[in-house]
PDB file of N, CA, C and O in Angstrom:
ATOM      1  N   MET A   1       9.629 -47.386  32.329  1.00  0.00           N
ATOM      2  CA  MET A   1       9.016 -46.453  31.401  1.00  0.00           C
ATOM      3  C   MET A   1       9.030 -45.051  31.998  1.00  0.00           C
ATOM      4  O   MET A   1       8.545 -44.826  33.090  1.00  0.00           O
ATOM      5  N   GLU A   2       9.587 -44.140  31.302  1.00  0.00           N
ATOM      6  CA  GLU A   2       9.666 -42.761  31.761  1.00  0.00           C
ATOM      7  C   GLU A   2       8.428 -41.999  31.308  1.00  0.00           C
ATOM      8  O   GLU A   2       8.009 -42.085  30.156  1.00  0.00           O
ATOM      9  N   ILE A   3       7.835 -41.274  32.216  1.00  0.00           N
ATOM     10  CA  ILE A   3       6.629 -40.506  31.925  1.00  0.00           C
ATOM     11  C   ILE A   3       7.030 -39.103  31.487  1.00  0.00           C
ATOM     12  O   ILE A   3       7.792 -38.425  32.166  1.00  0.00           O
ATOM     13  N   GLU A   4       6.499 -38.675  30.340  1.00  0.00           N
ATOM     14  CA  GLU A   4       6.755 -37.328  29.858  1.00  0.00           C
ATOM     15  C   GLU A   4       5.676 -36.410  30.425  1.00  0.00           C
ATOM     16  O   GLU A   4       4.493 -36.629  30.218  1.00  0.00           O
ATOM     17  N   LYS A   5       6.104 -35.410  31.137  1.00  0.00           N
ATOM     18  CA  LYS A   5       5.164 -34.476  31.751  1.00  0.00           C
ATOM     19  C   LYS A   5       4.457 -33.659  30.668  1.00  0.00           C
ATOM     20  O   LYS A   5       5.077 -33.168  29.741  1.00  0.00           O
ATOM     21  N   GLY A   6       3.122 -33.535  30.800  1.00  0.00           N
ATOM     22  CA  GLY A   6       2.349 -32.735  29.864  1.00  0.00           C
ATOM     23  C   GLY A   6       1.987 -33.455  28.581  1.00  0.00           C
ATOM     24  O   GLY A   6       1.499 -32.853  27.640  1.00  0.00           O
ATOM     25  N   LYS A   7       2.202 -34.751  28.508  1.00  0.00           N
ATOM     26  CA  LYS A   7       1.947 -35.502  27.280  1.00  0.00           C
ATOM     27  C   LYS A   7       0.714 -36.398  27.387  1.00  0.00           C
ATOM     28  O   LYS A   7       0.481 -37.238  26.542  1.00  0.00           O
ATOM     29  N   THR A   8      -0.083 -36.218  28.445  1.00  0.00           N
ATOM     30  CA  THR A   8      -1.245 -37.074  28.665  1.00  0.00           C
ATOM     31  C   THR A   8      -2.222 -37.010  27.506  1.00  0.00           C
ATOM     32  O   THR A   8      -2.686 -38.036  27.013  1.00  0.00           O
ATOM     33  N   PHE A   9      -2.543 -35.817  27.067  1.00  0.00           N
ATOM     34  CA  PHE A   9      -3.505 -35.656  25.984  1.00  0.00           C
ATOM     35  C   PHE A   9      -3.001 -36.323  24.706  1.00  0.00           C
ATOM     36  O   PHE A   9      -3.743 -37.014  24.018  1.00  0.00           O
ATOM     37  N   LYS A  10      -1.735 -36.113  24.407  1.00  0.00           N
ATOM     38  CA  LYS A  10      -1.148 -36.714  23.213  1.00  0.00           C
ATOM     39  C   LYS A  10      -1.208 -38.230  23.300  1.00  0.00           C
ATOM     40  O   LYS A  10      -1.558 -38.920  22.343  1.00  0.00           O
ATOM     41  N   TYR A  11      -0.902 -38.777  24.477  1.00  0.00           N
ATOM     42  CA  TYR A  11      -0.941 -40.219  24.688  1.00  0.00           C
ATOM     43  C   TYR A  11      -2.356 -40.761  24.495  1.00  0.00           C
ATOM     44  O   TYR A  11      -2.561 -41.763  23.808  1.00  0.00           O
ATOM     45  N   LEU A  12      -3.328 -40.100  25.097  1.00  0.00           N
ATOM     46  CA  LEU A  12      -4.711 -40.568  24.984  1.00  0.00           C
ATOM     47  C   LEU A  12      -5.215 -40.472  23.548  1.00  0.00           C
ATOM     48  O   LEU A  12      -5.966 -41.333  23.093  1.00  0.00           O
ATOM     49  N   ARG A  13      -4.832 -39.424  22.841  1.00  0.00           N
ATOM     50  CA  ARG A  13      -5.255 -39.275  21.455  1.00  0.00           C
ATOM     51  C   ARG A  13      -4.727 -40.431  20.603  1.00  0.00           C
ATOM     52  O   ARG A  13      -5.421 -40.934  19.731  1.00  0.00           O
ATOM     53  N   GLU A  14      -3.508 -40.842  20.872  1.00  0.00           N
ATOM     54  CA  GLU A  14      -2.918 -41.947  20.109  1.00  0.00           C
ATOM     55  C   GLU A  14      -3.573 -43.277  20.454  1.00  0.00           C
ATOM     56  O   GLU A  14      -3.728 -44.136  19.591  1.00  0.00           O
ATOM     57  N   LYS A  15      -3.979 -43.453  21.704  1.00  0.00           N
ATOM     58  CA  LYS A  15      -4.530 -44.731  22.152  1.00  0.00           C
ATOM     59  C   LYS A  15      -6.024 -44.877  21.895  1.00  0.00           C
ATOM     60  O   LYS A  15      -6.518 -45.972  21.718  1.00  0.00           O
ATOM     61  N   ARG A  16      -6.750 -43.782  21.901  1.00  0.00           N
ATOM     62  CA  ARG A  16      -8.201 -43.840  21.742  1.00  0.00           C
ATOM     63  C   ARG A  16      -8.596 -43.192  20.425  1.00  0.00           C
ATOM     64  O   ARG A  16      -8.137 -42.115  20.086  1.00  0.00           O
ATOM     65  N   GLU A  17      -9.492 -43.848  19.738  1.00  0.00           N
ATOM     66  CA  GLU A  17      -9.967 -43.307  18.477  1.00  0.00           C
ATOM     67  C   GLU A  17     -11.375 -42.765  18.664  1.00  0.00           C
ATOM     68  O   GLU A  17     -12.215 -43.398  19.286  1.00  0.00           O
ATOM     69  N   VAL A  18     -11.636 -41.594  18.132  1.00  0.00           N
ATOM     70  CA  VAL A  18     -12.956 -40.976  18.219  1.00  0.00           C
ATOM     71  C   VAL A  18     -13.798 -41.498  17.065  1.00  0.00           C
ATOM     72  O   VAL A  18     -13.353 -41.528  15.917  1.00  0.00           O
ATOM     73  N   SER A  19     -15.016 -41.913  17.389  1.00  0.00           N
ATOM     74  CA  SER A  19     -15.884 -42.473  16.351  1.00  0.00           C
ATOM     75  C   SER A  19     -16.298 -41.395  15.352  1.00  0.00           C
ATOM     76  O   SER A  19     -16.347 -40.203  15.675  1.00  0.00           O
ATOM     77  N   GLN A  20     -16.618 -41.816  14.160  1.00  0.00           N
ATOM     78  CA  GLN A  20     -17.054 -40.887  13.118  1.00  0.00           C
ATOM     79  C   GLN A  20     -18.372 -40.239  13.503  1.00  0.00           C
ATOM     80  O   GLN A  20     -18.608 -39.076  13.205  1.00  0.00           O
ATOM     81  N   ALA A  21     -19.232 -40.984  14.192  1.00  0.00           N
ATOM     82  CA  ALA A  21     -20.518 -40.428  14.626  1.00  0.00           C
ATOM     83  C   ALA A  21     -20.301 -39.263  15.588  1.00  0.00           C
ATOM     84  O   ALA A  21     -20.987 -38.238  15.501  1.00  0.00           O
ATOM     85  N   ALA A  22     -19.346 -39.383  16.498  1.00  0.00           N
ATOM     86  CA  ALA A  22     -19.052 -38.308  17.443  1.00  0.00           C
ATOM     87  C   ALA A  22     -18.510 -37.086  16.706  1.00  0.00           C
ATOM     88  O   ALA A  22     -18.873 -35.945  17.027  1.00  0.00           O
ATOM     89  N   LYS A  23     -17.662 -37.316  15.715  1.00  0.00           N
ATOM     90  CA  LYS A  23     -17.124 -36.207  14.926  1.00  0.00           C
ATOM     91  C   LYS A  23     -18.239 -35.498  14.160  1.00  0.00           C
ATOM     92  O   LYS A  23     -18.282 -34.271  14.093  1.00  0.00           O
ATOM     93  N   ASP A  24     -19.156 -36.282  13.579  1.00  0.00           N
ATOM     94  CA  ASP A  24     -20.270 -35.703  12.823  1.00  0.00           C
ATOM     95  C   ASP A  24     -21.198 -34.897  13.733  1.00  0.00           C
ATOM     96  O   ASP A  24     -21.677 -33.822  13.356  1.00  0.00           O
ATOM     97  N   ASN A  25     -21.459 -35.428  14.933  1.00  0.00           N
ATOM     98  CA  ASN A  25     -22.316 -34.715  15.885  1.00  0.00           C
ATOM     99  C   ASN A  25     -21.692 -33.394  16.305  1.00  0.00           C
ATOM    100  O   ASN A  25     -22.390 -32.390  16.450  1.00  0.00           O
ATOM    101  N   LEU A  26     -20.384 -33.377  16.506  1.00  0.00           N
ATOM    102  CA  LEU A  26     -19.702 -32.142  16.878  1.00  0.00           C
ATOM    103  C   LEU A  26     -19.769 -31.117  15.752  1.00  0.00           C
ATOM    104  O   LEU A  26     -19.991 -29.926  15.993  1.00  0.00           O
ATOM    105  N   LYS A  27     -19.617 -31.566  14.507  1.00  0.00           N
ATOM    106  CA  LYS A  27     -19.722 -30.657  13.366  1.00  0.00           C
ATOM    107  C   LYS A  27     -21.126 -30.054  13.283  1.00  0.00           C
ATOM    108  O   LYS A  27     -21.290 -28.851  13.044  1.00  0.00           O
ATOM    109  N   LYS A  28     -22.142 -30.897  13.476  1.00  0.00           N
ATOM    110  CA  LYS A  28     -23.527 -30.433  13.422  1.00  0.00           C
ATOM    111  C   LYS A  28     -23.791 -29.414  14.535  1.00  0.00           C
ATOM    112  O   LYS A  28     -24.371 -28.354  14.291  1.00  0.00           O
ATOM    113  N   PHE A  29     -23.334 -29.731  15.752  1.00  0.00           N
ATOM    114  CA  PHE A  29     -23.527 -28.831  16.885  1.00  0.00           C
ATOM    115  C   PHE A  29     -22.851 -27.490  16.626  1.00  0.00           C
ATOM    116  O   PHE A  29     -23.439 -26.428  16.859  1.00  0.00           O
ATOM    117  N   SER A  30     -21.625 -27.523  16.138  1.00  0.00           N
ATOM    118  CA  SER A  30     -20.877 -26.293  15.885  1.00  0.00           C
ATOM    119  C   SER A  30     -21.550 -25.436  14.817  1.00  0.00           C
ATOM    120  O   SER A  30     -21.609 -24.208  14.928  1.00  0.00           O
ATOM    121  N   LYS A  31     -22.070 -26.086  13.783  1.00  0.00           N
ATOM    122  CA  LYS A  31     -22.740 -25.364  12.703  1.00  0.00           C
ATOM    123  C   LYS A  31     -24.004 -24.673  13.210  1.00  0.00           C
ATOM    124  O   LYS A  31     -24.242 -23.499  12.912  1.00  0.00           O
ATOM    125  N   ILE A  32     -24.802 -25.385  13.990  1.00  0.00           N
ATOM    126  CA  ILE A  32     -26.044 -24.813  14.514  1.00  0.00           C
ATOM    127  C   ILE A  32     -25.727 -23.695  15.503  1.00  0.00           C
ATOM    128  O   ILE A  32     -26.369 -22.638  15.501  1.00  0.00           O
ATOM    129  N   LYS A  33     -24.724 -23.913  16.354  1.00  0.00           N
ATOM    130  CA  LYS A  33     -24.329 -22.888  17.323  1.00  0.00           C
ATOM    131  C   LYS A  33     -23.898 -21.609  16.618  1.00  0.00           C
ATOM    132  O   LYS A  33     -24.285 -20.505  17.009  1.00  0.00           O
ATOM    133  N   LYS A  34     -23.139 -21.759  15.536  1.00  0.00           N
ATOM    134  CA  LYS A  34     -22.692 -20.599  14.762  1.00  0.00           C
ATOM    135  C   LYS A  34     -23.889 -19.865  14.161  1.00  0.00           C
ATOM    136  O   LYS A  34     -23.951 -18.636  14.181  1.00  0.00           O
ATOM    137  N   THR A  35     -24.855 -20.612  13.642  1.00  0.00           N
ATOM    138  CA  THR A  35     -26.046 -20.018  13.043  1.00  0.00           C
ATOM    139  C   THR A  35     -26.856 -19.252  14.088  1.00  0.00           C
ATOM    140  O   THR A  35     -27.338 -18.150  13.822  1.00  0.00           O
ATOM    141  N   VAL A  36     -26.999 -19.828  15.274  1.00  0.00           N
ATOM    142  CA  VAL A  36     -27.732 -19.160  16.353  1.00  0.00           C
ATOM    143  C   VAL A  36     -27.015 -17.873  16.758  1.00  0.00           C
ATOM    144  O   VAL A  36     -27.645 -16.822  16.918  1.00  0.00           O
ATOM    145  N   LEU A  37     -25.710 -17.947  16.912  1.00  0.00           N
ATOM    146  CA  LEU A  37     -24.951 -16.756  17.306  1.00  0.00           C
ATOM    147  C   LEU A  37     -25.018 -15.655  16.251  1.00  0.00           C
ATOM    148  O   LEU A  37     -25.109 -14.465  16.588  1.00  0.00           O
ATOM    149  N   GLU A  38     -24.993 -16.038  14.982  1.00  0.00           N
ATOM    150  CA  GLU A  38     -25.116 -15.043  13.912  1.00  0.00           C
ATOM    151  C   GLU A  38     -26.480 -14.359  13.945  1.00  0.00           C
ATOM    152  O   GLU A  38     -26.579 -13.149  13.769  1.00  0.00           O
ATOM    153  N   ALA A  39     -27.530 -15.158  14.173  1.00  0.00           N
ATOM    154  CA  ALA A  39     -28.874 -14.588  14.233  1.00  0.00           C
ATOM    155  C   ALA A  39     -28.999 -13.628  15.418  1.00  0.00           C
ATOM    156  O   ALA A  39     -29.626 -12.568  15.307  1.00  0.00           O
ATOM    157  N   LEU A  40     -28.381 -13.988  16.542  1.00  0.00           N
ATOM    158  CA  LEU A  40     -28.471 -13.134  17.720  1.00  0.00           C
ATOM    159  C   LEU A  40     -27.562 -11.915  17.633  1.00  0.00           C
ATOM    160  O   LEU A  40     -27.792 -10.919  18.315  1.00  0.00           O
ATOM    161  N   SER A  41     -26.537 -11.980  16.809  1.00  0.00           N
ATOM    162  CA  SER A  41     -25.655 -10.821  16.676  1.00  0.00           C
ATOM    163  C   SER A  41     -26.329  -9.700  15.884  1.00  0.00           C
ATOM    164  O   SER A  41     -26.009  -8.529  16.083  1.00  0.00           O
ATOM    165  N   GLU A  42     -27.249 -10.050  15.017  1.00  0.00           N
ATOM    166  CA  GLU A  42     -27.954  -9.050  14.224  1.00  0.00           C
ATOM    167  C   GLU A  42     -29.001  -8.315  15.055  1.00  0.00           C
ATOM    168  O   GLU A  42     -29.126  -7.097  14.976  1.00  0.00           O
ATOM    169  N   ASN A  43     -29.768  -9.059  15.835  1.00  0.00           N
ATOM    170  CA  ASN A  43     -30.841  -8.485  16.651  1.00  0.00           C
ATOM    171  C   ASN A  43     -30.995  -9.299  17.926  1.00  0.00           C
ATOM    172  O   ASN A  43     -30.615 -10.464  17.972  1.00  0.00           O
ATOM    173  N   ASP A  44     -31.588  -8.687  18.942  1.00  0.00           N
ATOM    174  CA  ASP A  44     -32.003  -9.444  20.113  1.00  0.00           C
ATOM    175  C   ASP A  44     -33.305 -10.146  19.752  1.00  0.00           C
ATOM    176  O   ASP A  44     -34.266  -9.497  19.336  1.00  0.00           O
ATOM    177  N   LEU A  45     -33.318 -11.449  19.865  1.00  0.00           N
ATOM    178  CA  LEU A  45     -34.484 -12.231  19.467  1.00  0.00           C
ATOM    179  C   LEU A  45     -34.976 -13.088  20.619  1.00  0.00           C
ATOM    180  O   LEU A  45     -34.180 -13.566  21.428  1.00  0.00           O
ATOM    181  N   THR A  46     -36.282 -13.308  20.646  1.00  0.00           N
ATOM    182  CA  THR A  46     -36.857 -14.244  21.606  1.00  0.00           C
ATOM    183  C   THR A  46     -36.737 -15.654  21.033  1.00  0.00           C
ATOM    184  O   THR A  46     -36.374 -15.842  19.866  1.00  0.00           O
ATOM    185  N   ILE A  47     -37.074 -16.627  21.859  1.00  0.00           N
ATOM    186  CA  ILE A  47     -37.025 -18.018  21.406  1.00  0.00           C
ATOM    187  C   ILE A  47     -37.981 -18.225  20.238  1.00  0.00           C
ATOM    188  O   ILE A  47     -37.635 -18.873  19.242  1.00  0.00           O
ATOM    189  N   ASP A  48     -39.181 -17.666  20.337  1.00  0.00           N
ATOM    190  CA  ASP A  48     -40.151 -17.805  19.246  1.00  0.00           C
ATOM    191  C   ASP A  48     -39.639 -17.185  17.951  1.00  0.00           C
ATOM    192  O   ASP A  48     -39.821 -17.745  16.869  1.00  0.00           O
ATOM    193  N   GLN A  49     -38.991 -16.047  18.045  1.00  0.00           N
ATOM    194  CA  GLN A  49     -38.440 -15.412  16.852  1.00  0.00           C
ATOM    195  C   GLN A  49     -37.285 -16.242  16.278  1.00  0.00           C
ATOM    196  O   GLN A  49     -37.160 -16.360  15.063  1.00  0.00           O
ATOM    197  N   LEU A  50     -36.466 -16.807  17.156  1.00  0.00           N
ATOM    198  CA  LEU A  50     -35.366 -17.660  16.682  1.00  0.00           C
ATOM    199  C   LEU A  50     -35.884 -18.898  15.964  1.00  0.00           C
ATOM    200  O   LEU A  50     -35.307 -19.330  14.970  1.00  0.00           O
ATOM    201  N   THR A  51     -36.985 -19.484  16.455  1.00  0.00           N
ATOM    202  CA  THR A  51     -37.535 -20.667  15.788  1.00  0.00           C
ATOM    203  C   THR A  51     -37.954 -20.344  14.357  1.00  0.00           C
ATOM    204  O   THR A  51     -37.767 -21.164  13.458  1.00  0.00           O
ATOM    205  N   LYS A  52     -38.480 -19.154  14.165  1.00  0.00           N
ATOM    206  CA  LYS A  52     -38.884 -18.748  12.812  1.00  0.00           C
ATOM    207  C   LYS A  52     -37.678 -18.454  11.933  1.00  0.00           C
ATOM    208  O   LYS A  52     -37.638 -18.849  10.769  1.00  0.00           O
ATOM    209  N   VAL A  53     -36.691 -17.764  12.483  1.00  0.00           N
ATOM    210  CA  VAL A  53     -35.504 -17.403  11.697  1.00  0.00           C
ATOM    211  C   VAL A  53     -34.701 -18.642  11.318  1.00  0.00           C
ATOM    212  O   VAL A  53     -34.226 -18.774  10.188  1.00  0.00           O
ATOM    213  N   LEU A  54     -34.565 -19.588  12.258  1.00  0.00           N
ATOM    214  CA  LEU A  54     -33.729 -20.772  12.035  1.00  0.00           C
ATOM    215  C   LEU A  54     -34.483 -21.951  11.437  1.00  0.00           C
ATOM    216  O   LEU A  54     -33.865 -22.945  11.066  1.00  0.00           O
ATOM    217  N   ASN A  55     -35.809 -21.856  11.395  1.00  0.00           N
ATOM    218  CA  ASN A  55     -36.642 -22.974  10.924  1.00  0.00           C
ATOM    219  C   ASN A  55     -36.334 -24.258  11.690  1.00  0.00           C
ATOM    220  O   ASN A  55     -36.097 -25.314  11.115  1.00  0.00           O
ATOM    221  N   MET A  56     -36.325 -24.116  13.003  1.00  0.00           N
ATOM    222  CA  MET A  56     -36.057 -25.252  13.886  1.00  0.00           C
ATOM    223  C   MET A  56     -37.186 -25.365  14.903  1.00  0.00           C
ATOM    224  O   MET A  56     -37.818 -24.366  15.238  1.00  0.00           O
ATOM    225  N   PRO A  57     -37.416 -26.571  15.418  1.00  0.00           N
ATOM    226  CA  PRO A  57     -38.411 -26.720  16.490  1.00  0.00           C
ATOM    227  C   PRO A  57     -37.975 -25.969  17.750  1.00  0.00           C
ATOM    228  O   PRO A  57     -36.777 -25.789  18.003  1.00  0.00           O
ATOM    229  N   LYS A  58     -38.948 -25.544  18.519  1.00  0.00           N
ATOM    230  CA  LYS A  58     -38.682 -24.724  19.694  1.00  0.00           C
ATOM    231  C   LYS A  58     -37.776 -25.440  20.705  1.00  0.00           C
ATOM    232  O   LYS A  58     -36.883 -24.824  21.276  1.00  0.00           O
ATOM    233  N   ASP A  59     -37.992 -26.740  20.913  1.00  0.00           N
ATOM    234  CA  ASP A  59     -37.181 -27.461  21.901  1.00  0.00           C
ATOM    235  C   ASP A  59     -35.707 -27.535  21.489  1.00  0.00           C
ATOM    236  O   ASP A  59     -34.813 -27.461  22.333  1.00  0.00           O
ATOM    237  N   GLU A  60     -35.430 -27.622  20.196  1.00  0.00           N
ATOM    238  CA  GLU A  60     -34.052 -27.634  19.735  1.00  0.00           C
ATOM    239  C   GLU A  60     -33.393 -26.264  19.894  1.00  0.00           C
ATOM    240  O   GLU A  60     -32.226 -26.166  20.273  1.00  0.00           O
ATOM    241  N   VAL A  61     -34.158 -25.208  19.619  1.00  0.00           N
ATOM    242  CA  VAL A  61     -33.622 -23.858  19.776  1.00  0.00           C
ATOM    243  C   VAL A  61     -33.269 -23.619  21.234  1.00  0.00           C
ATOM    244  O   VAL A  61     -32.199 -23.094  21.557  1.00  0.00           O
ATOM    245  N   VAL A  62     -34.138 -24.031  22.151  1.00  0.00           N
ATOM    246  CA  VAL A  62     -33.871 -23.879  23.581  1.00  0.00           C
ATOM    247  C   VAL A  62     -32.617 -24.643  23.970  1.00  0.00           C
ATOM    248  O   VAL A  62     -31.784 -24.151  24.722  1.00  0.00           O
ATOM    249  N   PHE A  63     -32.441 -25.838  23.429  1.00  0.00           N
ATOM    250  CA  PHE A  63     -31.246 -26.642  23.727  1.00  0.00           C
ATOM    251  C   PHE A  63     -29.971 -25.908  23.314  1.00  0.00           C
ATOM    252  O   PHE A  63     -29.028 -25.842  24.080  1.00  0.00           O
ATOM    253  N   TYR A  64     -29.962 -25.361  22.130  1.00  0.00           N
ATOM    254  CA  TYR A  64     -28.758 -24.713  21.622  1.00  0.00           C
ATOM    255  C   TYR A  64     -28.501 -23.354  22.269  1.00  0.00           C
ATOM    256  O   TYR A  64     -27.363 -22.906  22.332  1.00  0.00           O
ATOM    257  N   VAL A  65     -29.571 -22.689  22.699  1.00  0.00           N
ATOM    258  CA  VAL A  65     -29.385 -21.403  23.371  1.00  0.00           C
ATOM    259  C   VAL A  65     -28.868 -21.657  24.772  1.00  0.00           C
ATOM    260  O   VAL A  65     -27.978 -21.039  25.254  1.00  0.00           O
TER     261      VAL A  65
END
C-alpha cells in the first residue's frame, strides 16, 4: 500500500464519521461566539453587561468569553 503524503486528514474523514450531536454542538458554539463578538464590537462590555445583553447566565458568558 502506497502512502499519499498530505492525505491523512482526507483518510481520517472518510474512515471516521462525526456524530450529529457533535455537529449540533459546534453550530451552537459558533452562533453564541458570533453573538458575543458582535456585542463586544459595538461597545466594551463587562461580564455583567454581557449577561444582560445576551440574556445568558453569567457562567455561560464567562465560558464563551
